[in-house]
PDB file of C-alpha atoms in Angstrom:
ATOM      1  CA  MET A   1     109.317  -8.143  12.873  1.00 90.00           C
ATOM      2  CA  TYR A   2     105.512  -8.047  13.041  1.00 90.00           C
ATOM      3  CA  ALA A   3     105.436  -4.248  13.024  1.00 94.00           C
ATOM      4  CA  ALA A   4     107.682  -4.124   9.951  1.00 95.00           C
ATOM      5  CA  ALA A   5     105.615  -6.796   8.201  1.00 95.00           C
ATOM      6  CA  GLY A   6     102.484  -4.854   9.124  1.00 94.00           C
ATOM      7  CA  GLY A   7     103.735  -1.756   7.309  1.00 94.00           C
ATOM      8  CA  ALA A   8     105.511   0.252  10.002  1.00 95.00           C
ATOM      9  CA  ARG A   9     107.825   2.815   8.407  1.00 94.00           C
ATOM     10  CA  SER A  10     110.335   2.268  11.186  1.00 96.00           C
ATOM     11  CA  THR A  11     110.821  -0.045  14.164  1.00 97.00           C
ATOM     12  CA  THR A  12     112.882   0.014  17.319  1.00 97.00           C
ATOM     13  CA  SER A  13     113.555  -3.162  19.290  1.00 97.00           C
ATOM     14  CA  VAL A  14     115.068  -2.803  22.756  1.00 97.00           C
ATOM     15  CA  ASP A  15     116.573  -5.692  24.709  1.00 95.00           C
ATOM     16  CA  LEU A  16     119.450  -6.247  27.120  1.00 93.00           C
ATOM     17  CA  SER A  17     120.264  -9.564  25.483  1.00 92.00           C
ATOM     18  CA  GLN A  18     122.687  -9.409  22.570  1.00 95.00           C
ATOM     19  CA  GLY A  19     121.524 -12.898  21.592  1.00 96.00           C
ATOM     20  CA  TYR A  20     117.899 -11.811  21.251  1.00 95.00           C
ATOM     21  CA  LEU A  21     118.932  -8.749  19.248  1.00 97.00           C
ATOM     22  CA  GLU A  22     120.991 -10.914  16.884  1.00 97.00           C
ATOM     23  CA  TRP A  23     117.976 -13.191  16.470  1.00 96.00           C
ATOM     24  CA  ALA A  24     115.777 -10.177  15.719  1.00 96.00           C
ATOM     25  CA  SER A  25     118.315  -8.851  13.218  1.00 97.00           C
ATOM     26  CA  HIS A  26     118.482 -12.208  11.476  1.00 97.00           C
ATOM     27  CA  ASN A  27     114.673 -12.376  11.222  1.00 96.00           C
ATOM     28  CA  LEU A  28     114.453  -8.829   9.861  1.00 96.00           C
ATOM     29  CA  VAL A  29     117.046  -9.610   7.175  1.00 96.00           C
ATOM     30  CA  LEU A  30     115.373 -12.916   6.255  1.00 97.00           C
ATOM     31  CA  ASN A  31     112.136 -11.042   5.674  1.00 96.00           C
ATOM     32  CA  GLY A  32     113.674  -8.200   3.658  1.00 95.00           C
ATOM     33  CA  PHE A  33     113.560  -5.497   6.312  1.00 96.00           C
ATOM     34  CA  VAL A  34     116.999  -3.919   6.266  1.00 92.00           C
ATOM     35  CA  GLY A  35     118.145  -0.367   6.740  1.00 93.00           C
ATOM     36  CA  ARG A  36     118.508   2.358   9.315  1.00 95.00           C
ATOM     37  CA  GLU A  37     114.746   2.534   9.829  1.00 96.00           C
ATOM     38  CA  HIS A  38     114.912  -0.738  11.798  1.00 97.00           C
ATOM     39  CA  VAL A  39     116.847  -0.004  14.985  1.00 97.00           C
ATOM     40  CA  LEU A  40     118.045  -2.683  17.393  1.00 97.00           C
ATOM     41  CA  ALA A  41     119.086  -1.160  20.721  1.00 97.00           C
ATOM     42  CA  ARG A  42     120.940  -3.101  23.400  1.00 96.00           C
ATOM     43  CA  ALA A  43     119.687  -1.380  26.515  1.00 95.00           C
ATOM     44  CA  ASP A  44     117.577  -1.659  29.615  1.00 93.00           C
ATOM     45  CA  ALA A  45     114.071  -0.674  28.541  1.00 95.00           C
ATOM     46  CA  MET A  46     113.542   1.798  31.400  1.00 94.00           C
ATOM     47  CA  THR A  47     116.865   3.505  30.679  1.00 94.00           C
ATOM     48  CA  PHE A  48     116.096   3.601  26.967  1.00 97.00           C
ATOM     49  CA  LEU A  49     112.652   5.104  27.571  1.00 97.00           C
ATOM     50  CA  THR A  50     114.114   7.721  29.894  1.00 96.00           C
ATOM     51  CA  GLU A  51     116.941   8.718  27.581  1.00 97.00           C
ATOM     52  CA  THR A  52     115.323   8.663  24.138  1.00 95.00           C
ATOM     53  CA  PRO A  53     113.446  11.724  22.886  1.00 96.00           C
ATOM     54  CA  ALA A  54     111.657   9.610  20.260  1.00 96.00           C
ATOM     55  CA  GLN A  55     107.885   9.373  20.074  1.00 97.00           C
ATOM     56  CA  TYR A  56     106.167   6.207  18.881  1.00 97.00           C
ATOM     57  CA  GLY A  57     102.773   5.402  17.410  1.00 96.00           C
ATOM     58  CA  LEU A  58     102.746   1.841  18.736  1.00 96.00           C
ATOM     59  CA  ILE A  59     104.685   0.412  21.646  1.00 97.00           C
ATOM     60  CA  TYR A  60     104.575  -3.339  22.153  1.00 96.00           C
ATOM     61  CA  VAL A  61     105.738  -4.189  25.679  1.00 97.00           C
ATOM     62  CA  ASP A  62     106.604  -7.807  26.492  1.00 95.00           C
ATOM     63  CA  PRO A  63     108.747  -7.752  29.627  1.00 95.00           C
ATOM     64  CA  PRO A  64     110.150 -10.765  31.423  1.00 92.00           C
ATOM     65  CA  THR A  65     108.328 -11.959  34.513  1.00 93.00           C
ATOM     66  CA  PHE A  66     111.494 -11.403  36.501  1.00 91.00           C
ATOM     67  CA  SER A  67     115.038 -10.317  35.771  1.00 89.00           C
ATOM     68  CA  ASN A  68     118.065  -9.960  37.994  1.00 86.00           C
ATOM     69  CA  SER A  69     120.463  -8.323  35.570  1.00 81.00           C
ATOM     70  CA  LYS A  70     123.808  -6.890  36.596  1.00 75.00           C
ATOM     71  CA  ARG A  71     123.353  -4.174  33.953  1.00 76.00           C
ATOM     72  CA  ALA A  72     119.812  -3.124  34.842  1.00 69.00           C
ATOM     73  CA  GLY A  73     119.109  -4.337  38.365  1.00 79.00           C
ATOM     74  CA  ASP A  74     116.055  -6.226  39.519  1.00 91.00           C
ATOM     75  CA  PHE A  75     112.816  -6.219  37.562  1.00 94.00           C
ATOM     76  CA  ASP A  76     109.567  -7.849  38.646  1.00 95.00           C
ATOM     77  CA  VAL A  77     106.660  -7.472  36.220  1.00 97.00           C
ATOM     78  CA  GLN A  78     104.043  -7.420  38.971  1.00 97.00           C
ATOM     79  CA  ARG A  79     105.884  -4.828  41.032  1.00 97.00           C
ATOM     80  CA  ASP A  80     107.262  -2.712  38.179  1.00 96.00           C
ATOM     81  CA  HIS A  81     104.660  -2.770  35.389  1.00 97.00           C
ATOM     82  CA  VAL A  82     103.075   0.573  36.316  1.00 97.00           C
ATOM     83  CA  ALA A  83     106.398   2.433  36.153  1.00 97.00           C
ATOM     84  CA  LEU A  84     107.293   0.667  32.891  1.00 97.00           C
ATOM     85  CA  LEU A  85     103.974   1.497  31.245  1.00 98.00           C
ATOM     86  CA  GLU A  86     104.093   5.103  32.461  1.00 97.00           C
ATOM     87  CA  ALA A  87     107.582   5.423  30.941  1.00 97.00           C
ATOM     88  CA  CYS A  88     106.183   4.025  27.683  1.00 97.00           C
ATOM     89  CA  GLY A  89     103.336   6.529  27.880  1.00 97.00           C
ATOM     90  CA  ARG A  90     105.828   9.415  27.917  1.00 97.00           C
ATOM     91  CA  ARG A  91     107.203   8.145  24.584  1.00 97.00           C
ATOM     92  CA  LEU A  92     103.769   7.594  23.013  1.00 97.00           C
ATOM     93  CA  ARG A  93     102.312   9.939  20.410  1.00 97.00           C
ATOM     94  CA  ASP A  94      98.887  11.365  21.223  1.00 95.00           C
ATOM     95  CA  ASP A  95      97.256   9.055  18.676  1.00 96.00           C
ATOM     96  CA  GLY A  96      99.336   6.035  19.713  1.00 96.00           C
ATOM     97  CA  ALA A  97      98.653   2.783  21.510  1.00 96.00           C
ATOM     98  CA  ILE A  98     100.529   0.514  23.907  1.00 97.00           C
ATOM     99  CA  VAL A  99     100.077  -3.243  23.737  1.00 95.00           C
ATOM    100  CA  PHE A 100     101.216  -4.904  26.958  1.00 96.00           C
ATOM    101  CA  SER A 101     101.786  -8.636  27.208  1.00 94.00           C
ATOM    102  CA  ASN A 102     103.484 -10.842  29.738  1.00 93.00           C
ATOM    103  CA  ASN A 103     103.642 -14.503  30.660  1.00 91.00           C
ATOM    104  CA  PHE A 104     103.181 -14.334  34.431  1.00 93.00           C
ATOM    105  CA  ARG A 105     100.121 -16.511  35.022  1.00 91.00           C
ATOM    106  CA  ARG A 106      99.123 -14.760  38.248  1.00 95.00           C
ATOM    107  CA  PHE A 107      99.690 -11.257  36.881  1.00 95.00           C
ATOM    108  CA  LYS A 108      97.180  -8.608  37.897  1.00 95.00           C
ATOM    109  CA  LEU A 109      97.192  -5.306  36.041  1.00 95.00           C
ATOM    110  CA  ASP A 110      97.047  -2.344  38.417  1.00 96.00           C
ATOM    111  CA  VAL A 111      94.034  -0.797  36.698  1.00 95.00           C
ATOM    112  CA  GLU A 112      93.520   1.762  39.458  1.00 95.00           C
ATOM    113  CA  ALA A 113      97.022   3.221  39.108  1.00 96.00           C
ATOM    114  CA  LEU A 114      97.091   3.038  35.313  1.00 96.00           C
ATOM    115  CA  SER A 115      93.580   4.379  34.662  1.00 94.00           C
ATOM    116  CA  ARG A 116      94.720   7.804  35.887  1.00 91.00           C
ATOM    117  CA  THR A 117      96.967   7.988  32.818  1.00 90.00           C
ATOM    118  CA  PHE A 118      95.571   5.525  30.289  1.00 92.00           C
ATOM    119  CA  SER A 119      92.383   4.304  28.723  1.00 92.00           C
ATOM    120  CA  ILE A 120      92.645   0.535  29.225  1.00 93.00           C
ATOM    121  CA  GLU A 121      91.198  -2.202  27.065  1.00 91.00           C
ATOM    122  CA  ASP A 122      91.806  -5.770  28.189  1.00 86.00           C
ATOM    123  CA  ALA A 123      92.250  -7.976  25.133  1.00 87.00           C
ATOM    124  CA  SER A 124      93.506 -11.005  27.090  1.00 82.00           C
ATOM    125  CA  ARG A 125      90.679 -13.394  26.255  1.00 81.00           C
ATOM    126  CA  ALA A 126      90.717 -12.505  22.562  1.00 82.00           C
ATOM    127  CA  SER A 127      94.477 -12.952  22.322  1.00 78.00           C
ATOM    128  CA  ILE A 128      94.787 -16.342  24.014  1.00 73.00           C
TER     129      ILE A 128
END
């Protein structure tokens, strides 16, 4: 929704939850963003990132702290964030950016592992 409102030519929202996708669809329609350029994909994010050939200019990543889904298996943001962000990086255009957010209060970004691939800017204080 925010990307569309901010002028994005196209958006792709990925979630395993049909309920969240219906909510997103409703919000897009309410705000006048309809059409094939706004894709809602019901999928596990890692599977989606592995299978799509698409490249993105901005990837906003807001994973759950923990998930134990029958469709996607176990996910733990602390344990799995490096693999998730690296998968996002493979879908990112050269001039693109990834914004990563999560709600785990004790979360610690693995800067050492990620700095081999990414330039990292911590905007936590400014965004709270």
